[in-house]
Coordinates of C-alpha atoms in Angstrom, one line a residue:
X1 CA 56.3 87.2 30.0
X2 CA 56.5 84.7 27.1
X3 CA 53.7 84.8 24.5
X4 CA 52.2 81.3 24.2
X5 CA 52.5 81.3 20.4
X6 CA 56.1 82.6 20.4
X7 CA 59.3 80.7 20.6
X8 CA 61.1 81.1 23.9
X9 CA 64.2 83.3 23.9
X10 CA 66.3 80.1 24.0
X11 CA 64.3 78.5 21.1
X12 CA 64.7 81.7 19.1
X13 CA 68.4 81.5 19.6
X14 CA 68.5 77.9 18.3
X15 CA 66.5 78.9 15.3
X16 CA 68.9 81.9 14.5
X17 CA 71.9 79.6 14.8
X18 CA 70.4 77.2 12.3
X19 CA 71.9 79.3 9.5
X20 CA 75.3 77.7 10.3
X21 CA 75.2 74.0 9.5
X22 CA 77.8 73.3 12.3
X23 CA 75.5 74.8 14.9
X24 CA 72.3 73.1 13.6
X25 CA 70.2 71.7 16.5
X26 CA 68.0 69.2 14.8
X27 CA 67.9 65.7 16.3
X28 CA 66.7 62.4 15.0
X29 CA 66.1 58.8 15.9
X30 CA 66.4 55.4 14.2
X31 CA 63.6 53.1 15.4
X32 CA 64.2 49.4 14.6
X33 CA 61.0 47.4 14.1
X34 CA 60.2 43.7 13.9
X35 CA 58.3 44.3 10.6
X36 CA 57.5 47.3 8.4
X37 CA 55.1 49.8 10.0
X38 CA 51.8 50.5 8.3
X39 CA 51.9 53.9 6.4
X40 CA 48.2 54.6 6.5
X41 CA 48.0 54.0 10.2
X42 CA 51.0 56.2 10.9
X43 CA 49.6 59.0 8.9
X44 CA 46.3 58.8 10.7
X45 CA 48.0 58.8 14.1
X46 CA 50.2 61.8 13.1
X47 CA 47.2 63.7 11.8
X48 CA 45.6 63.2 15.2
X49 CA 48.8 64.2 16.9
X50 CA 49.0 67.4 14.9
X51 CA 45.4 68.3 15.9
X52 CA 46.5 68.0 19.6
X53 CA 50.0 69.5 19.4
X54 CA 50.0 72.8 17.5
X55 CA 53.8 72.8 16.6
X56 CA 53.3 69.7 14.5
X57 CA 51.1 71.7 12.1
X58 CA 52.8 75.1 12.4
X59 CA 55.8 76.8 10.9
X60 CA 58.1 79.5 12.2
X61 CA 57.3 83.1 11.3
X62 CA 59.9 85.8 12.0
X63 CA 58.5 89.3 12.6
X64 CA 60.0 92.2 10.5
X65 CA 63.2 93.5 12.1
X66 CA 63.4 90.7 14.7
X67 CA 61.6 93.0 17.1
X68 CA 60.4 90.0 19.1
X69 CA 61.0 86.2 19.2
X70 CA 59.7 84.4 16.2
X71 CA 56.2 82.9 16.5
X72 CA 54.4 79.7 15.5
X73 CA 51.9 80.3 12.7
X74 CA 49.6 77.7 11.0
X75 CA 51.0 76.2 7.8
X76 CA 48.1 76.8 5.4
X77 CA 49.3 74.0 3.2
X78 CA 49.9 71.4 6.0
X79 CA 49.7 67.9 4.6
X80 CA 50.7 64.9 6.8
X81 CA 51.7 63.1 3.6
X82 CA 54.6 65.6 3.2
X83 CA 55.8 64.7 6.7
X84 CA 55.1 60.9 6.9
X85 CA 56.6 59.2 3.8
X86 CA 58.2 55.9 2.7
X87 CA 61.9 55.7 2.2
X88 CA 63.1 52.9 -0.1
X89 CA 66.5 51.7 1.0
X90 CA 69.2 50.9 -1.6
X91 CA 70.4 47.3 -1.9
X92 CA 71.7 45.4 -0.1
X93 CA 69.3 46.9 2.5
X94 CA 71.7 46.3 5.5
X95 CA 72.5 48.3 8.6
X96 CA 75.1 50.4 6.8
X97 CA 72.5 51.5 4.2
X98 CA 70.1 52.4 7.0
X99 CA 72.8 54.5 8.7
X100 CA 73.7 56.2 5.4
X101 CA 70.0 57.1 4.9
X102 CA 69.7 58.5 8.4
X103 CA 72.8 60.7 7.8
X104 CA 71.4 61.9 4.5
X105 CA 68.1 62.7 6.3
X106 CA 69.9 64.7 9.0
X107 CA 72.0 66.7 6.4
X108 CA 68.9 68.0 4.5
X109 CA 68.2 71.6 5.3
X110 CA 64.8 72.3 6.8
X111 CA 62.0 73.8 4.7
X112 CA 61.0 76.9 6.7
X113 CA 57.7 77.1 5.0
X114 CA 56.5 73.9 6.6
X115 CA 56.6 72.3 10.1
X116 CA 60.0 71.1 11.2
X117 CA 59.6 67.4 11.5
X118 CA 59.4 64.2 9.3
X119 CA 58.9 60.5 9.7
X120 CA 60.4 58.2 7.1
X121 CA 59.1 54.6 7.2
X122 CA 62.0 52.5 5.8
X123 CA 61.2 49.9 3.1
X124 CA 63.7 47.4 1.6
X125 CA 65.6 46.0 4.6
X126 CA 67.0 42.7 3.5
X127 CA 65.9 40.7 6.5
X128 CA 62.3 41.7 6.2
X129 CA 62.2 43.9 9.3
X130 CA 61.2 47.5 9.4
X131 CA 62.6 50.8 10.6
X132 CA 61.5 54.4 11.0
X133 CA 63.7 57.5 10.8
X134 CA 62.3 60.4 12.9
X135 CA 63.7 64.0 12.6
X136 CA 62.7 67.0 14.6
X137 CA 64.1 70.5 15.0
X138 CA 64.9 71.4 18.6
X139 CA 62.5 74.3 18.5
X140 CA 59.6 71.8 18.7
X141 CA 60.9 69.7 21.6
X142 CA 63.9 68.5 23.6
X143 CA 64.5 64.8 24.2
X144 CA 62.2 64.6 27.2
X145 CA 59.4 66.6 25.4
X146 CA 59.8 64.3 22.4
X147 CA 59.4 61.1 24.4
X148 CA 56.2 62.5 25.9
X149 CA 55.0 63.6 22.5
X150 CA 55.5 60.0 21.2
X151 CA 52.7 58.9 23.4
X152 CA 50.4 60.2 20.7
X153 CA 51.7 57.7 18.1
X154 CA 52.9 54.6 20.0
X155 CA 50.8 51.7 21.3
X156 CA 51.0 49.2 24.1
X157 CA 49.9 46.3 21.9
X158 CA 50.3 45.4 18.2
X159 CA 46.8 46.0 17.0
X160 CA 44.8 48.2 19.4
X161 CA 41.5 49.8 18.5
X162 CA 42.1 53.0 16.5
X163 CA 41.7 56.1 18.6
X164 CA 38.9 58.5 17.7
X165 CA 40.0 60.8 15.0
X166 CA 40.3 64.5 15.8
X167 CA 39.9 66.9 12.9
X168 CA 42.6 69.5 12.2
X169 CA 41.6 73.0 13.1
X170 CA 41.1 75.4 10.2
X171 CA 44.4 77.2 9.7
X172 CA 44.5 80.8 10.8
X173 CA 45.7 83.3 8.1
X174 CA 49.3 84.5 8.1
X175 CA 49.8 87.9 9.8
X176 CA 50.2 90.9 7.6
X177 CA 53.5 92.9 7.7
X178 CA 51.7 95.8 9.5
X179 CA 49.9 93.5 11.9
X180 CA 53.1 91.5 12.6
X181 CA 55.1 94.7 13.3
X182 CA 52.4 96.1 15.6
X183 CA 52.2 92.8 17.5
X184 CA 55.9 92.5 17.8
X185 CA 56.2 96.0 19.2
X186 CA 53.3 95.3 21.6
X187 CA 55.0 92.1 22.7
X188 CA 58.3 93.9 23.4
X189 CA 56.6 96.7 25.2
X190 CA 54.7 94.2 27.4
X191 CA 57.8 92.4 28.4
X192 CA 59.5 95.7 29.2
X193 CA 56.6 96.8 31.4
X194 CA 56.5 93.4 33.1
X195 CA 60.3 93.7 33.9
X196 CA 59.7 97.2 35.4
X197 CA 56.8 96.0 37.5
X198 CA 58.8 93.0 38.7
X199 CA 61.7 95.3 39.6
X200 CA 59.4 97.7 41.6
X201 CA 57.8 94.7 43.4
X202 CA 61.2 93.2 44.2
X203 CA 62.4 96.6 45.6
X204 CA 59.4 96.8 47.8
X205 CA 59.8 93.3 49.1
X206 CA 63.5 94.0 49.9
X207 CA 62.6 97.2 51.8
X208 CA 60.0 95.3 53.8
X209 CA 62.2 92.3 54.4
X210 CA 65.9 93.0 54.5
X211 CA 66.7 89.2 54.6
X212 CA 65.6 89.1 50.9
X213 CA 68.5 91.4 50.1
X214 CA 70.9 89.0 51.8
X215 CA 69.3 86.1 50.0
X216 CA 69.5 87.9 46.7
X217 CA 73.1 88.8 47.3
X218 CA 73.9 85.2 48.1
X219 CA 72.2 84.0 45.0
X220 CA 74.0 86.6 42.9
X221 CA 77.3 85.5 44.3
X222 CA 76.5 81.9 43.5
X223 CA 75.5 82.9 40.0
X224 CA 78.7 84.9 39.6
X225 CA 80.8 81.9 40.7
X226 CA 78.9 79.7 38.2
X227 CA 79.3 82.1 35.4
X228 CA 83.0 82.4 36.4
X229 CA 83.2 78.6 35.9
X230 CA 81.6 78.9 32.5
X231 CA 83.9 81.7 31.5
X232 CA 86.8 79.7 32.8
X233 CA 85.7 76.9 30.6
X234 CA 86.2 79.1 27.6
X235 CA 89.5 78.7 25.8
X236 CA 90.7 75.8 23.7
X237 CA 89.5 72.3 23.4
X238 CA 91.5 69.8 25.6
X239 CA 91.9 67.2 22.8
X240 CA 95.1 67.5 20.9
X241 CA 93.6 65.4 18.1
X242 CA 90.0 66.5 17.7
X243 CA 90.8 70.0 16.4
X244 CA 89.0 70.0 13.0
X245 CA 85.2 70.3 12.3
X246 CA 83.2 69.7 9.2
X247 CA 79.7 68.9 7.8
X248 CA 80.8 65.3 7.1
X249 CA 79.1 63.2 9.8
X250 CA 78.7 59.5 10.4
X251 CA 76.8 57.3 13.0
X252 CA 77.5 54.2 15.0
X253 CA 74.8 52.3 17.0
X254 CA 75.7 50.9 20.5
X255 CA 73.6 49.0 23.0
X256 CA 74.3 48.2 26.7
X257 CA 72.0 46.1 29.0
X258 CA 70.1 48.4 31.3
X259 CA 69.8 46.0 34.2
X260 CA 73.6 45.4 34.3
X261 CA 74.2 49.2 34.4
X262 CA 71.6 49.8 37.0
X263 CA 72.9 47.0 39.2
X264 CA 76.4 48.2 38.9
X265 CA 75.5 51.8 39.6
X266 CA 73.6 50.8 42.8
X267 CA 76.6 48.7 44.0
X268 CA 78.9 51.7 43.4
X269 CA 76.6 54.3 44.9
X270 CA 76.5 56.3 41.7
X271 CA 73.8 57.0 39.0
X272 CA 73.1 55.4 35.7
X273 CA 74.1 58.7 34.0
X274 CA 77.4 58.6 35.9
X275 CA 78.1 55.2 34.4
X276 CA 77.0 56.4 30.9
X277 CA 79.3 59.3 31.0
X278 CA 82.2 57.3 32.4
X279 CA 81.9 54.9 29.4
X280 CA 81.9 57.8 27.0
X281 CA 84.9 59.5 28.7
X282 CA 86.8 56.2 29.0
X283 CA 86.3 55.4 25.4
X284 CA 87.4 58.9 24.3
X285 CA 90.6 58.6 26.4
X286 CA 91.4 55.1 25.0
X287 CA 90.9 56.4 21.5
X288 CA 93.5 59.1 22.1
X289 CA 96.0 56.7 23.6
X290 CA 95.6 54.3 20.7
X291 CA 96.1 57.0 18.2
X292 CA 99.3 58.3 19.8
X293 CA 98.0 61.1 22.1
X294 CA 97.7 61.3 25.9
X295 CA 94.9 63.3 27.4
X296 CA 94.0 63.4 31.1
X297 CA 90.7 65.2 30.8
X298 CA 88.3 66.4 28.1
X299 CA 85.6 69.0 28.1
X300 CA 82.1 67.6 27.8
X301 CA 78.8 69.4 27.2
X302 CA 75.7 67.8 28.8
X303 CA 72.1 69.0 28.8
X304 CA 70.4 69.1 32.2
X305 CA 66.7 68.6 32.3
X306 CA 64.9 71.5 34.1
X307 CA 61.3 70.4 33.2
X308 CA 58.9 70.6 36.2
X309 CA 55.6 69.7 34.5
X310 CA 54.2 66.8 32.4
X311 CA 53.9 68.8 29.1
X312 CA 54.8 67.3 25.8
X313 CA 57.0 69.1 23.4
X314 CA 58.8 72.3 24.2
X315 CA 62.2 72.8 25.7
X316 CA 63.2 72.8 29.3
X317 CA 66.9 72.1 29.8
X318 CA 70.1 73.9 30.7
X319 CA 73.6 73.1 29.4
X320 CA 76.5 72.2 31.6
X321 CA 80.1 72.2 30.4
X322 CA 82.5 70.2 32.6
X323 CA 85.9 68.7 32.5
X324 CA 85.8 64.9 32.8
X325 CA 88.7 62.6 33.6
X326 CA 89.7 60.1 30.9
X327 CA 92.0 58.0 33.1
X328 CA 92.5 54.3 32.3
X329 CA 91.4 52.9 35.7
X330 CA 87.6 52.6 35.3
X331 CA 86.4 52.9 38.9
X332 CA 88.7 55.9 39.6
X333 CA 87.3 57.6 36.5
X334 CA 83.7 56.7 37.5
X335 CA 84.1 58.1 41.1
X336 CA 85.6 61.3 39.7
X337 CA 82.8 61.8 37.2
X338 CA 80.2 61.1 39.9
X339 CA 81.5 64.0 42.0
X340 CA 81.8 66.3 39.0
X341 CA 78.3 65.6 37.7
X342 CA 76.7 65.9 41.1
X343 CA 77.8 69.5 41.3
X344 CA 77.0 70.2 37.7
X345 CA 73.3 69.3 38.0
X346 CA 72.7 71.9 40.7
X347 CA 74.9 74.7 39.5
X348 CA 73.2 78.0 38.7
X349 CA 75.4 78.1 35.6
X350 CA 73.2 75.5 34.1
X351 CA 70.7 78.2 33.2
X352 CA 73.5 80.4 31.8
X353 CA 72.4 80.1 28.1
X354 CA 68.7 80.7 28.9
X355 CA 69.5 83.7 31.1
X356 CA 71.5 85.3 28.3
X357 CA 69.3 84.2 25.3
X358 CA 67.0 87.3 25.4
X359 CA 70.0 89.7 25.3
X360 CA 71.8 87.5 22.7
X361 CA 68.8 87.6 20.3
X362 CA 69.2 91.4 20.1
X363 CA 72.6 91.0 18.4
X364 CA 73.0 90.8 14.6
X365 CA 72.6 87.2 13.4
X366 CA 76.1 87.1 11.9
X367 CA 77.7 88.2 15.2
X368 CA 75.5 85.8 17.1
X369 CA 76.8 82.9 15.0
X370 CA 80.4 83.9 15.5
X371 CA 80.0 84.1 19.3
X372 CA 78.3 80.7 19.3
X373 CA 81.1 79.2 17.3
X374 CA 83.6 80.6 19.8
X375 CA 81.6 78.9 22.6
X376 CA 81.3 75.5 21.0
X377 CA 85.0 75.6 20.1
X378 CA 85.7 75.0 23.8
X379 CA 84.0 71.6 23.9
X380 CA 85.4 68.2 22.9
X381 CA 82.3 66.1 23.0
X382 CA 78.6 66.0 24.1
X383 CA 76.5 63.4 25.9
X384 CA 72.8 63.3 26.5
X385 CA 70.7 60.8 28.5
X386 CA 66.9 60.4 27.9
X387 CA 64.6 58.0 29.7
X388 CA 62.2 56.0 27.5
X389 CA 59.7 53.3 28.0
X390 CA 60.8 50.4 30.3
X391 CA 58.4 48.0 28.5
X392 CA 57.8 47.0 24.8
X393 CA 55.8 49.4 22.7
X394 CA 54.4 49.2 19.1
X395 CA 54.3 51.5 16.2
X396 CA 51.5 51.2 13.6
X397 CA 51.4 47.4 13.9
X398 CA 55.2 46.8 14.4
X399 CA 57.0 46.0 17.6
X400 CA 59.8 48.5 18.5
X401 CA 63.0 46.4 18.9
X402 CA 65.4 49.3 19.6
X403 CA 65.5 53.2 19.6
X404 CA 68.8 54.8 18.7
X405 CA 68.8 58.6 19.1
X406 CA 71.0 60.9 17.0
X407 CA 71.8 64.0 19.0
X408 CA 73.1 67.2 17.4
X409 CA 76.8 67.7 17.2
X410 CA 76.7 71.6 17.3
X411 CA 80.4 71.9 16.7
X412 CA 81.7 69.0 18.9
X413 CA 83.7 66.0 17.8
X414 CA 81.0 63.5 18.7
X415 CA 77.6 63.3 20.5
X416 CA 76.7 60.2 22.3
X417 CA 73.0 60.2 23.2
X418 CA 71.4 57.4 25.1
X419 CA 67.7 56.4 25.2
X420 CA 66.6 53.7 27.6
X421 CA 64.1 51.2 26.3
X422 CA 62.8 47.9 27.4
X423 CA 65.8 46.7 29.4
X424 CA 68.5 48.3 27.1
X425 CA 70.4 51.5 26.8
X426 CA 70.2 52.3 23.1
X427 CA 72.8 54.8 22.0
X428 CA 73.6 56.8 18.9
X429 CA 77.2 57.8 18.4
X430 CA 77.1 60.8 16.1
X431 CA 80.6 61.6 14.8
X432 CA 82.3 64.4 12.9
X433 CA 84.7 62.6 10.5
X434 CA 87.0 65.6 10.3
X435 CA 87.6 65.4 14.1
X436 CA 87.5 61.6 14.6
X437 CA 89.3 60.1 11.7
X438 CA 88.7 56.5 12.8
X439 CA 85.0 56.3 13.7
X440 CA 84.9 52.5 14.1
X441 CA 87.8 52.7 16.5
X442 CA 86.0 55.2 18.7
X443 CA 82.9 53.1 18.7
X444 CA 85.0 50.1 19.7
X445 CA 86.7 52.0 22.4
X446 CA 83.5 53.2 23.9
X447 CA 81.9 49.8 23.8
X448 CA 85.0 48.3 25.5
X449 CA 84.9 51.0 28.2
X450 CA 81.3 49.9 29.1
X451 CA 82.4 46.2 29.2
X452 CA 85.3 47.2 31.5
X453 CA 83.1 49.0 33.9
X454 CA 80.4 46.3 34.1
X455 CA 82.9 43.5 34.5
X456 CA 84.2 45.1 37.8

């Protein structure tokens, strides 16, 4: 049983891997605005949000000896002004400077003594518009949880009445070393007893209903097959070109009309996500051909949403790794991806990482990082698809024009993350420069792949 104030086993794993920059799991977003957002209003809204969502005012505390997953504790020095600031853009204040600022923001290591998020209101855009850079660590929320959390600071009109303020709770004192150790031991003992009780109850149910044994065996066989698929996916990356990795990253912004994609997907009997992935895979294949390499398929990592409630924040996703075709013929590629992703969403292997996270966290941190590096070394690129608002929204007096997410690379050549918003699919193409030596060419190839699909 998971303690409410503790990170889940999976979130604990993400936090441990943060010590390796190439495995860092922070994500960000560039929000383009029709005018600069109001700093005072944004700080007031985020103060209110922090009163409602504890992780926004808490930091991570690791118990002595890593006897239990880390816990959320109040930051006694929480100050919203530390987290919501103005960023002055260097001249000429164009899109390139904005992207450079976003990459610099993403490269900064987190301060573990304070909550793991920041909002930077951008000042100095040459055309007089505004922007905001948002950054969160994955322990606070996944993409879906972040979209739901954003309901606390977005509006449906430019100048709505200010919501009633909610005072921040008085911070609780940090636990003592003795108290933390005692609580960690109690937590571990409680989980052990819960596992024993669950095992006894399950045994009794099987004795009373033999069909449960058959069902359990069938589920075990399915899981074994899924894990076999995951293990089979281990090995080398499929790209002969994208073999190097670094901490030198760049970003390109892409946009595709949502209505065109939705209409095309309906005509073909596929999903919007199928079309999204087909464009990414097609662009990746074209990049290889144009740079002198041939590749028929690449291995892609893709988070799968497992959330079954309406909660904001938190993490509820599995990770699927699949081989996707990169063939030149767009509809052949799309049909193949549709079949592959249909099976990936329902595979028991999607929960592979969560199932093993508890055991993995018992390993020494250094060994855990090496094992994680070996796993991500099997993947060529990552895609992620998040659903946003289908209508215009506002941010502290400014209308949101576009939302371009920046997903974590975690050891892959690129991450293409898509966020739907007001009739568009806004994408952030996050690229490792050591792997992809011509980032502009890759962006052009992916953009062309979407045009090819939608022109069919």
